[in-house]
Coordinates of C-alpha atoms in Angstrom, one line a residue:
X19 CA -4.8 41.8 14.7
X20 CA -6.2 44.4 17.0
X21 CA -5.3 45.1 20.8
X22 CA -1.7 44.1 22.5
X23 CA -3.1 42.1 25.1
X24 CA -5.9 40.3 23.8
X25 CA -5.8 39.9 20.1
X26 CA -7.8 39.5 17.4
X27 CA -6.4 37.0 14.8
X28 CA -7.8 36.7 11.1
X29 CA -7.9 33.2 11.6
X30 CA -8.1 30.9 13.8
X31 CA -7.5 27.1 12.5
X32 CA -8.7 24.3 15.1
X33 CA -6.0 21.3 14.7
X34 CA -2.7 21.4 13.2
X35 CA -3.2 17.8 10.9
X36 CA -1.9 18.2 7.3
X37 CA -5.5 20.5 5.8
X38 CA -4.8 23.1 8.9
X39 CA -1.5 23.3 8.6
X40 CA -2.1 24.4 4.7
X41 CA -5.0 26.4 5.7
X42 CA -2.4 28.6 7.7
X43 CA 0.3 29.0 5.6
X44 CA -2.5 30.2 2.8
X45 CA -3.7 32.5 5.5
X46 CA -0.2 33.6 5.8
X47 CA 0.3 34.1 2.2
X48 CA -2.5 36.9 2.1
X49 CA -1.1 38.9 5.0
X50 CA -2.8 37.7 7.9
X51 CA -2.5 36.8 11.5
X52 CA -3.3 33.3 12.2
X53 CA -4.1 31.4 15.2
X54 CA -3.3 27.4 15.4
X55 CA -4.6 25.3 18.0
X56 CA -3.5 21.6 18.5
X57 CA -4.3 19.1 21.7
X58 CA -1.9 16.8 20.2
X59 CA 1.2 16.2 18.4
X60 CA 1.3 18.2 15.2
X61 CA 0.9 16.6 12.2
X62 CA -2.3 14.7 13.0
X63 CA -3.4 11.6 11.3
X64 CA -1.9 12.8 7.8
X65 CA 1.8 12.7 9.9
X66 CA 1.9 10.8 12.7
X67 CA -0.7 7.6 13.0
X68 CA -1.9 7.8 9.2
X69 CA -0.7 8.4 5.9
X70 CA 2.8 9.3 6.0
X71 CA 3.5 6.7 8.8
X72 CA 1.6 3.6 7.1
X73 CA 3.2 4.7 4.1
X74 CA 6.8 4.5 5.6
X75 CA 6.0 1.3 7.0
X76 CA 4.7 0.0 3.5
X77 CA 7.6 1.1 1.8
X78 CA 10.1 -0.7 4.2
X79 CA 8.0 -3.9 3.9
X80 CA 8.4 -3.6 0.4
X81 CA 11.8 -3.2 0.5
X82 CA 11.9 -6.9 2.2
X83 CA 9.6 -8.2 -0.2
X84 CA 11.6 -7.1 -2.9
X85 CA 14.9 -8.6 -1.6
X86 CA 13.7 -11.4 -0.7
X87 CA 12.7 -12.5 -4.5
X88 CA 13.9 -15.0 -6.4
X89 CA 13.1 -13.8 -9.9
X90 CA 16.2 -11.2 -10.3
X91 CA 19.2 -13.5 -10.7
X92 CA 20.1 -13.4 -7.3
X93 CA 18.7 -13.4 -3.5
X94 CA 19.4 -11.3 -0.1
X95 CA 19.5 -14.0 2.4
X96 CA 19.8 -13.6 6.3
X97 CA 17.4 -10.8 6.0
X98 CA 15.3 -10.7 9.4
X99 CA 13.4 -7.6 10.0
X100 CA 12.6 -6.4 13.5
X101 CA 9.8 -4.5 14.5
X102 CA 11.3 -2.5 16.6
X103 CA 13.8 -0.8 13.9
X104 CA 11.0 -1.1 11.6
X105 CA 8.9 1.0 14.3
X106 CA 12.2 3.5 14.9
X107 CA 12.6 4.2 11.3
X108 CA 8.9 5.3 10.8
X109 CA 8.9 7.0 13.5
X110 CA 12.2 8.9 12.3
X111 CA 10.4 10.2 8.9
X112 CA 7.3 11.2 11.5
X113 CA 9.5 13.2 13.1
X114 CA 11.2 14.7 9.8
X115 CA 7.7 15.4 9.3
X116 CA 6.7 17.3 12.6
X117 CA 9.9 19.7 12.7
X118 CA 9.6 20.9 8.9
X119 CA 6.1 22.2 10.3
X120 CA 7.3 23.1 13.7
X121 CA 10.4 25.1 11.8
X122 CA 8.1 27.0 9.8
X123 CA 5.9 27.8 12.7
X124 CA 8.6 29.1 14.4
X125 CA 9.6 30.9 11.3
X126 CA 6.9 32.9 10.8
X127 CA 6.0 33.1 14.7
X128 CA 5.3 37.0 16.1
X129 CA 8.5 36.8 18.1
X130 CA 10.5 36.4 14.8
X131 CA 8.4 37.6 11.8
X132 CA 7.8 41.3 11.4
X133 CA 4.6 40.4 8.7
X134 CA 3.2 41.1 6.7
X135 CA 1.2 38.4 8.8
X136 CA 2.2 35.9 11.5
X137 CA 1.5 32.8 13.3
X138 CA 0.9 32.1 16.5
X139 CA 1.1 28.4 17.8
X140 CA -1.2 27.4 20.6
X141 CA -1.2 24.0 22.5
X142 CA -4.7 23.0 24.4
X143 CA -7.8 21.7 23.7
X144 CA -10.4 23.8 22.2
X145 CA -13.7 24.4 23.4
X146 CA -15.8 27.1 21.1
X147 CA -17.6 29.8 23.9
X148 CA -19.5 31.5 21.0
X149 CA -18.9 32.3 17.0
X150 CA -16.0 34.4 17.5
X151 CA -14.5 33.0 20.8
X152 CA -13.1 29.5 21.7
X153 CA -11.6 28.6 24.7
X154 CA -8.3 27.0 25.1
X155 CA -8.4 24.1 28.2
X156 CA -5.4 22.9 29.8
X157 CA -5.1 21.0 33.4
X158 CA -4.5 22.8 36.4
X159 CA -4.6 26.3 34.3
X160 CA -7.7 28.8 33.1
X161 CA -8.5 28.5 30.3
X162 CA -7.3 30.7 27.6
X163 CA -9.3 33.1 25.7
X164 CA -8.9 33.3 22.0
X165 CA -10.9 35.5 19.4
X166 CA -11.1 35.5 15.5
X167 CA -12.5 36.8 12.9
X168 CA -12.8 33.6 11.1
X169 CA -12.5 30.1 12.2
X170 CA -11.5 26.8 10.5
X171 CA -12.0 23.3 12.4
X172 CA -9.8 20.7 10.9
X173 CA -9.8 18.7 13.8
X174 CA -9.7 15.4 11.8
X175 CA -10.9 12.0 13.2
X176 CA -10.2 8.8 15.1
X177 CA -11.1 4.7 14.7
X178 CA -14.1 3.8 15.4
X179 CA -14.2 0.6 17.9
X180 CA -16.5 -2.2 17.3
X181 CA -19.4 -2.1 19.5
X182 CA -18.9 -3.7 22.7
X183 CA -14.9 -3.8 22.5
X184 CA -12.6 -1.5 23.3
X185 CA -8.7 -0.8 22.2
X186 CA -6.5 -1.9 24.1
X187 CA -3.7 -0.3 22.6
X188 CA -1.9 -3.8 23.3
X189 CA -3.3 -6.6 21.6
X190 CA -6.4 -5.0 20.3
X191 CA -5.0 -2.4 17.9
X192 CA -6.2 0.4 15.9
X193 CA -4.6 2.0 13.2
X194 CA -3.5 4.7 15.7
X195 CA -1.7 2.6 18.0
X196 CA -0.3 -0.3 15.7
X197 CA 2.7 0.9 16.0
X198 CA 2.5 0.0 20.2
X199 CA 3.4 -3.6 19.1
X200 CA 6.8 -5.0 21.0
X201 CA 7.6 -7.4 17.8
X202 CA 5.9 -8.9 15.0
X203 CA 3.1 -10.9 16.1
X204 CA 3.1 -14.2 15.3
X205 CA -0.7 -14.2 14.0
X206 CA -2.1 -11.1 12.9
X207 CA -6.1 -11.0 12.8
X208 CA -7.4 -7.4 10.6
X209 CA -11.5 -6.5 11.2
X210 CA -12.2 -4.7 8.3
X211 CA -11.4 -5.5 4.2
X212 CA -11.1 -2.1 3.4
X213 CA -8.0 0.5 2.2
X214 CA -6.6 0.6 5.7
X215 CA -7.4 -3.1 6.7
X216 CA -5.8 -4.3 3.3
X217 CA -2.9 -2.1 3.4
X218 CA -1.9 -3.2 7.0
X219 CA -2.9 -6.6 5.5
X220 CA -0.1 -6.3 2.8
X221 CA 2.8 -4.2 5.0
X222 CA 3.0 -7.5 7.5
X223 CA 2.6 -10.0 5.0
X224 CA 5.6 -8.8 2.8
X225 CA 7.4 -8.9 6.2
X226 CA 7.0 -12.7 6.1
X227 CA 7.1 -12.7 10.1
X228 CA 3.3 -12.7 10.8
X229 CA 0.4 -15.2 9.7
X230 CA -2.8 -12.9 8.4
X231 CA -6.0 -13.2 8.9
X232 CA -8.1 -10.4 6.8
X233 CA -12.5 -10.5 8.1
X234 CA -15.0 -8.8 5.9
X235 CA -18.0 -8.4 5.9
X236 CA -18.4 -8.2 2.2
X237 CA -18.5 -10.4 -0.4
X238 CA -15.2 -8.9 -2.0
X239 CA -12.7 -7.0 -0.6
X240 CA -12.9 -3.1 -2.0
X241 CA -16.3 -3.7 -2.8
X242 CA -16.9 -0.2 -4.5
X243 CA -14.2 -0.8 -6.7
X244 CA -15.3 -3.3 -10.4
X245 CA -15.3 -7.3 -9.9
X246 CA -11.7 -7.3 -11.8
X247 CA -10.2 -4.7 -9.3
X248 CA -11.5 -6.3 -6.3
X249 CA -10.8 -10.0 -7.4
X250 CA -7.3 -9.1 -8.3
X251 CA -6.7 -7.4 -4.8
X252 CA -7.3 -10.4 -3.4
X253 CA -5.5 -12.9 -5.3
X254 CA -2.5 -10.7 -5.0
X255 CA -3.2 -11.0 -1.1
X256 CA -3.6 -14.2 -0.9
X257 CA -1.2 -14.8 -2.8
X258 CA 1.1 -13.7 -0.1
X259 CA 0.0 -15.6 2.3
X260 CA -3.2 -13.4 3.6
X261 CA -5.9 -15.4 4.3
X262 CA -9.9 -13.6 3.9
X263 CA -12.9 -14.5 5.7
X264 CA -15.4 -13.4 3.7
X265 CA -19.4 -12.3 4.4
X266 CA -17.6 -13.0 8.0
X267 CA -19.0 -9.9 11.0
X268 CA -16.7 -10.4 14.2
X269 CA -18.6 -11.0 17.5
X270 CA -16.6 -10.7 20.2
X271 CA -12.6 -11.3 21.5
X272 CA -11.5 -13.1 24.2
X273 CA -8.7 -12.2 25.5
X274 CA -6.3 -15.5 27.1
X275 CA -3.2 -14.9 28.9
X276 CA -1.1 -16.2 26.0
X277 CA -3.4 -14.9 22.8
X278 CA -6.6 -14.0 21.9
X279 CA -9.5 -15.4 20.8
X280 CA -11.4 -14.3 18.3
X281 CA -15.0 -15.6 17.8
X282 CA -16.5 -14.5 14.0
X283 CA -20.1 -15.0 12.3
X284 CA -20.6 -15.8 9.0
X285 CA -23.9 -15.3 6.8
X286 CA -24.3 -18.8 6.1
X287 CA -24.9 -19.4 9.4
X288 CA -21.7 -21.0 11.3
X289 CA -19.4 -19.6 13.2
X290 CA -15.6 -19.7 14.2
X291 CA -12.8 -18.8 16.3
X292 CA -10.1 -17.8 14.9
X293 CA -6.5 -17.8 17.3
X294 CA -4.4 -15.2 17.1
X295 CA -2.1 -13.0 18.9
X296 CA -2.9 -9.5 17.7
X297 CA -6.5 -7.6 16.1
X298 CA -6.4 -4.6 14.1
X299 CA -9.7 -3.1 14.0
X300 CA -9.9 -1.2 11.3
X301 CA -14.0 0.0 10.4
X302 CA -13.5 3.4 9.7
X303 CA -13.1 6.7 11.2
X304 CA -15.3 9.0 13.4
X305 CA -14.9 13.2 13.3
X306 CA -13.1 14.0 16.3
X307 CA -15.2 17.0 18.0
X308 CA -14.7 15.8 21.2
X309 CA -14.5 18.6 23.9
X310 CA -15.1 21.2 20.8
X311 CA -18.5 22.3 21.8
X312 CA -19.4 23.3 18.1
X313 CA -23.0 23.9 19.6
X314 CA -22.0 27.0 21.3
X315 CA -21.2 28.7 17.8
X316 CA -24.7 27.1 16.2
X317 CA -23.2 24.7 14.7
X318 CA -24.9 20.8 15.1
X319 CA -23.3 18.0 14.1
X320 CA -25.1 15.2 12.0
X321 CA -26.4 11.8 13.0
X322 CA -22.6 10.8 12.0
X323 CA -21.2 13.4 13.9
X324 CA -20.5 15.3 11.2
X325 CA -20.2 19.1 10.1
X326 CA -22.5 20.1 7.2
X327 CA -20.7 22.5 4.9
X328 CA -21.3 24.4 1.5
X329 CA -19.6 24.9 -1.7
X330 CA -16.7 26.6 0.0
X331 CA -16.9 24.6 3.2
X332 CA -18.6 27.4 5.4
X333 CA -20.3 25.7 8.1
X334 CA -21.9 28.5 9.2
X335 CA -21.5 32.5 8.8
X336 CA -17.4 32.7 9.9
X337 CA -17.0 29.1 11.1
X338 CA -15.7 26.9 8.3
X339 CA -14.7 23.0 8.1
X340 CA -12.4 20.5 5.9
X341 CA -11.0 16.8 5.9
X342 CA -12.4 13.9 8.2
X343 CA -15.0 16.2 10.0
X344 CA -17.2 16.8 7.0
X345 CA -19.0 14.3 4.5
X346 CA -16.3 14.4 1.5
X347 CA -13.8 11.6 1.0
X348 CA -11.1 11.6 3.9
X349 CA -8.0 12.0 2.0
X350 CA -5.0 14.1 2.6
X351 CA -4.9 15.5 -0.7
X352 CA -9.0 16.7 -1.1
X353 CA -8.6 17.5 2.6
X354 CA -5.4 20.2 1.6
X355 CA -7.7 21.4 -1.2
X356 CA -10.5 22.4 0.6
X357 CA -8.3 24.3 3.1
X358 CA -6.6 26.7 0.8
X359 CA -9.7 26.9 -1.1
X360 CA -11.8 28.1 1.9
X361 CA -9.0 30.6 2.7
X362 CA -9.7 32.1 -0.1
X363 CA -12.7 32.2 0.1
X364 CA -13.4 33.5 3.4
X365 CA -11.2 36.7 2.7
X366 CA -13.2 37.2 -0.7
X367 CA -10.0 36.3 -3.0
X368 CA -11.0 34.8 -6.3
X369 CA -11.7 31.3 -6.4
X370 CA -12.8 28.4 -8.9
X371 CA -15.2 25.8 -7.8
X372 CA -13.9 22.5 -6.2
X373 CA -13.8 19.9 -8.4
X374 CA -13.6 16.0 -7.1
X375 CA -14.1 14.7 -10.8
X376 CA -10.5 14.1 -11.2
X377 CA -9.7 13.0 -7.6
X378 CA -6.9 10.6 -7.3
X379 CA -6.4 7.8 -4.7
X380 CA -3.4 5.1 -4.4
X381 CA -4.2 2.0 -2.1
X382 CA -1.2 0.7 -0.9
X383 CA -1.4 -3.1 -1.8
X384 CA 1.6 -5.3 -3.3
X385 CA 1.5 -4.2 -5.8
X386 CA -0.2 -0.4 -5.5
X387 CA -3.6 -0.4 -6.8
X388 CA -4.9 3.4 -8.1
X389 CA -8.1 5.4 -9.4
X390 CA -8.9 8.5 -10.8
X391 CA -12.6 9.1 -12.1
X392 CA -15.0 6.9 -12.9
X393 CA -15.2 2.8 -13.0
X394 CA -17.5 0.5 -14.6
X395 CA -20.2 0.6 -11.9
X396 CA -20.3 3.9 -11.7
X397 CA -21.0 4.5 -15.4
X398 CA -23.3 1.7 -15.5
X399 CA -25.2 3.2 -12.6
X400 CA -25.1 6.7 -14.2
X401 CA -26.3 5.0 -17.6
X402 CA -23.2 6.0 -19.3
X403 CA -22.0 4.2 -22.3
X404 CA -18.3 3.6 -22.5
X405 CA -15.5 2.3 -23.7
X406 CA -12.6 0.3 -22.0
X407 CA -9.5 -0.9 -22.6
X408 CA -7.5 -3.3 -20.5
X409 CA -3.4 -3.1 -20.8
X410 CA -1.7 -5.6 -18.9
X411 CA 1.9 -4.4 -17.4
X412 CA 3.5 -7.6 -19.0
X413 CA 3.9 -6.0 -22.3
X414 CA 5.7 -3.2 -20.7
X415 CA 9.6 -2.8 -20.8
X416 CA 9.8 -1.4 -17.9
X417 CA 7.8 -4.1 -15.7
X418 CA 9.7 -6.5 -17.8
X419 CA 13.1 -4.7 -16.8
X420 CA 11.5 -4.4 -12.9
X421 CA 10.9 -8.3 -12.9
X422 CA 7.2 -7.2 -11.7
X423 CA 4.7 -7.4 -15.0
X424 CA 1.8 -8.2 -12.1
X425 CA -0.6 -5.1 -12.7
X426 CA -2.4 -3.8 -15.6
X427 CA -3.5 -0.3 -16.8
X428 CA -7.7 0.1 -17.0
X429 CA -9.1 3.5 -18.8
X430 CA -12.7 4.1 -19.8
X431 CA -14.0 6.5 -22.2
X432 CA -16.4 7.5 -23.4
X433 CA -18.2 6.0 -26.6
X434 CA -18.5 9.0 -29.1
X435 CA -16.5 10.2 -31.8
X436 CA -14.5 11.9 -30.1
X437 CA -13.9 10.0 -27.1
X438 CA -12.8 11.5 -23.7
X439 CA -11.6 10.0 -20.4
X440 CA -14.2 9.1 -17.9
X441 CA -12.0 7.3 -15.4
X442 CA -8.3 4.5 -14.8
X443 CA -7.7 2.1 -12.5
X444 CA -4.4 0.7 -12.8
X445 CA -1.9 -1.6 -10.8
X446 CA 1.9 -2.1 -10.3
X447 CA 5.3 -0.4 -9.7
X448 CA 4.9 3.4 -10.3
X449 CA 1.4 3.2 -10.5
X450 CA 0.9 6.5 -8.8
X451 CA 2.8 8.5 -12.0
X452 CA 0.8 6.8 -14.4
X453 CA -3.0 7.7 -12.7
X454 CA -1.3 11.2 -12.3
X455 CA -1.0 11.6 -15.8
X456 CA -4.3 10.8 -16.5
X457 CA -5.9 12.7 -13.6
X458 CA -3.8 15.9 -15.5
X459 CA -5.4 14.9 -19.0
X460 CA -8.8 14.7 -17.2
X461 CA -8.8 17.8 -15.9
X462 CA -7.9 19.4 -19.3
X463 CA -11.1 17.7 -20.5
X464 CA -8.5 17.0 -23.8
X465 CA -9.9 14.1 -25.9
X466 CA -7.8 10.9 -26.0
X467 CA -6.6 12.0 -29.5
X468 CA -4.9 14.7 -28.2
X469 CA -3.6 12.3 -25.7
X470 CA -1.7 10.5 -28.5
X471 CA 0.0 13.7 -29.2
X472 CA 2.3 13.6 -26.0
X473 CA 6.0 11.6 -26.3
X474 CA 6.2 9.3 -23.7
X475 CA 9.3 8.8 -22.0
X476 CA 10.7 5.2 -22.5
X477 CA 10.6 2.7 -21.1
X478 CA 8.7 3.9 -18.3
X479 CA 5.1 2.5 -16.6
X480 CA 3.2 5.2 -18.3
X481 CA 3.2 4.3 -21.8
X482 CA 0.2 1.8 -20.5
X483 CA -1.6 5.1 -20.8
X484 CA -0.5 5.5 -24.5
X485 CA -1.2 2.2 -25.4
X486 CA -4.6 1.7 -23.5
X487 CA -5.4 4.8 -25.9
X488 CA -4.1 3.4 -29.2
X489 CA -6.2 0.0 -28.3
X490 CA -9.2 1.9 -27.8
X491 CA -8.5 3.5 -31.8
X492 CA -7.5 0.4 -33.2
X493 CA -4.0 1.5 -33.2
X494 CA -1.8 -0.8 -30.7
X495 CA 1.5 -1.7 -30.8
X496 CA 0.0 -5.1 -29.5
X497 CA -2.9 -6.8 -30.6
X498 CA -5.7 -7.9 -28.4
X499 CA -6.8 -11.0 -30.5
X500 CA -3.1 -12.1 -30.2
X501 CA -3.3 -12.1 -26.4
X502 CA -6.8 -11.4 -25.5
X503 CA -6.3 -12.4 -21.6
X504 CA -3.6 -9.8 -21.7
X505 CA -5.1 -6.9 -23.7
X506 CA -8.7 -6.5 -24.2
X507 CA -11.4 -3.5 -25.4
X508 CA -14.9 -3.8 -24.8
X509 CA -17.8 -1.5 -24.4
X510 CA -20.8 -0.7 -23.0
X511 CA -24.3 1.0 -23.8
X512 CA -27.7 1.3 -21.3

């Protein structure tokens, strides 16, 4: 970092969300001065309006849900939740959140930090002037010069509104401001039968204070996913009480002094209003690269809006870009990858190429649905033959002990001699350890053999790993012509 007055930084990283934060403290790892640049509150959508927030808010609903049971020998009773403690304590762990990043900000901050490396914390938004300058705009003040070496935008994104109506932030919602509700609203209408839609779906439905009403557009709900995973999301939401318009596309709201109504088009033909009190639009996300001017540094934007990046998520020459602004999956976790991966790369440190084949998600549904590699369609789509086994959590000791045997473990492999996993999806308590394990295996490329070789802890969730293995050799503990609705194998070819 050259010059007193007007320095030079390394790096400069555009948005302090979850991948920019990383993308610094990388920097800072290797020695170098870094820049950070955030409009907002820090944290971004992976803090404060998205992941760890819904995530709070789903555990606490299933908390209630839990408690509220009858199945366990006993039952809490005078349990009320209120929204407003329910919005107080999510915004507590935000908050936990933001000043573990602001600490080490401060930590490592010039005025404290004698190197080797710094960071330097900026507030403003950013407005690139040319490849190596961008410049920092605040009201009533000039703007703010800043140079760099490198830069990194990690601006992330926000909702997208449905054409022709706009948030409110009141009583039409979007996942950004959900949290601007008074109380629990009596009826609860959700535009959009994706993760976000069906996870907001789930949180106020296990609250038992709120009547939902889940539109989409699809035939299924997560309509990427196999028929079995979609079918048994929504019997699970149904099942508490959710109620799904299918092949349903909203037209317009109206809003009434006392509610709102909203008017939906089916592809039969027919129509209906549906009366509710609340709508969470929730259609997806657009890259935020508002007031960015990525232009000026020759960088342009999609159709989508979108940056175009490389292998190693150079945009173009020093300029580089992760997370919700590119065209890979918008998840924390791939976002965080790319980030210290590009860090690395733009300061020539050895790298291995990024690898999405054994990318992990958890959706958030009661119970927690997750996926790691490849499903059915996918193979069948690829032409690749496979075979799959189907464990169902009731033969577990652990789901037995839990009182929650609703879920199964799913793992395809493929058909050869000696078979290797091409992809689980898996439901139920603990679900995230259990895909985690296989997402570990897969990225050892070790056979499913091998996989036999591990002791499993007992009894725990993940032995639905071991035993979807052993099923697929002929092996089990349990036999699928004893309980063939509960444990099946089957395979595939082209």
């Amino acid at each position: 970092m050259a010059g007193k007055d007007s320095p030079i930084y390394d790096l400069c990283v555009i948005g302090c969300g979850v991948s920019g934060f990383s993308a610094a403290m990388r920097a800072l790892d290797l020695g170098k001065h870094v820049c950070i640049i955030e409009k907002d509150e820090i944290g971004g959508a992976g803090v404060r309006w998205g992941a760890l927030s819904s995530k709070t808010m789903w555990e606490l609903s299933k908390d209630y849900a839990v408690a509220a049971k009858t199945d366990r020998g006993y039952r809490a009773t005078g349990l009320r939740p209120d929204y407003g403690d329910v919005r107080d304590t999510v915004m507590r762990a935000v908050r936990e959140k933001q000043y573990q990043m602001l600490s080490q900000i401060e930590t490592f901050s010039p005025r404290r930090w004698k190197g080797p490396g710094s960071l330097t914390f900026k507030r403003g938004c950013c407005r690139f002037v040319s490849e190596k300058q961008v410049g920092i705009v605040r009201e009533a003040c000039p703007d703010e010069m800043v140079q760099a070496d490198h830069f990194m935008i990690a601006t992330g994104s926000t909702p997208k509104a449905f054409p022709g109506i706009d948030f409110d932030h009141e009583r039409i919602l979007s996942s950004d401001s959900i949290l601007n509700l008074k109380e629990f609203p009596k009826r609860l209408i959700i535009i959009g039968a994706g993760i976000v839609g069906c996870e907001y779906a789930t949180i106020f439905s296990n609250f038992n204070r709120t009547k939902v009403y889940l539109v989409d557009y699809e035939k299924t709900v997560i309509p990427y996913e196999d028929p079995d995973i979609s079918r048994f999301v929504s019997l699970c939401l149904e099942g508490n009480g959710v109620e799904i318009f299918h092949s349903a596309v909203l037209t317009d709201i109206v809003k009434r002094q006392e509610h709102i109504d909203v008017i939906l088009d089916f592809q039969d033909g027919h129509s209906q209003v549906v009366e509710a009190d609340a709508a969470l639009i929730s259609i997806g996300r657009s890259p935020n690269l508002s007031c960015l001017n990525p232009e000026a540094a020759g960088i342009i934007p999609d159709i989508t809006g979108r940056i175009d990046t490389n292998e190693n998520c150079l945009a173009k020459n020093n300029i580089y870009a992760v997370g919700d602004v590119t065209h890979l999956p918008a998840l924390v976790n791939i976002a965080e990858m790319e980030a210290r991966h590009a860090v690395l790369s733009m300061f020539g440190q050895p790298t291995r190429p990024l690898s999405y084949q054994d990318m992990s998600t958890i959706m958030f549904f009661h119970p927690a649905v997750a996926a790691v590699g490849l499903n059915e369609k996918m193979c069948r789509k690829k032409n690749i033959p496979y075979k799959a086994a189907y464990y169902s959590n009731a033969f577990l000791h652990r789901a037995i002990a839990m009182r929650a045997v609703n879920g199964f473990v799913k793992i395809l492999a493929t058909d050869e001699k000696e078979p290797k996993i091409l992809g689980m999806r898996g439901a139920g308590p603990q679900i995230s350890s259990t895909v985690m394990a296989v997402s570990l295996f897969m990225n050892q490329s070790r056979g499913i053999r091998e996989m036999l070789n591990t002791l499993y802890p007992h009894p725990t969730m993940s032995e639905a790993i071991q035993e979807c293995i052993r099923m697929l050799l002929g092996e089990s503990v349990y036999k699928p012509h004893a309980f063939p609705d509960s444990l099946k194998t089957w395979s595939w070819k082209p």
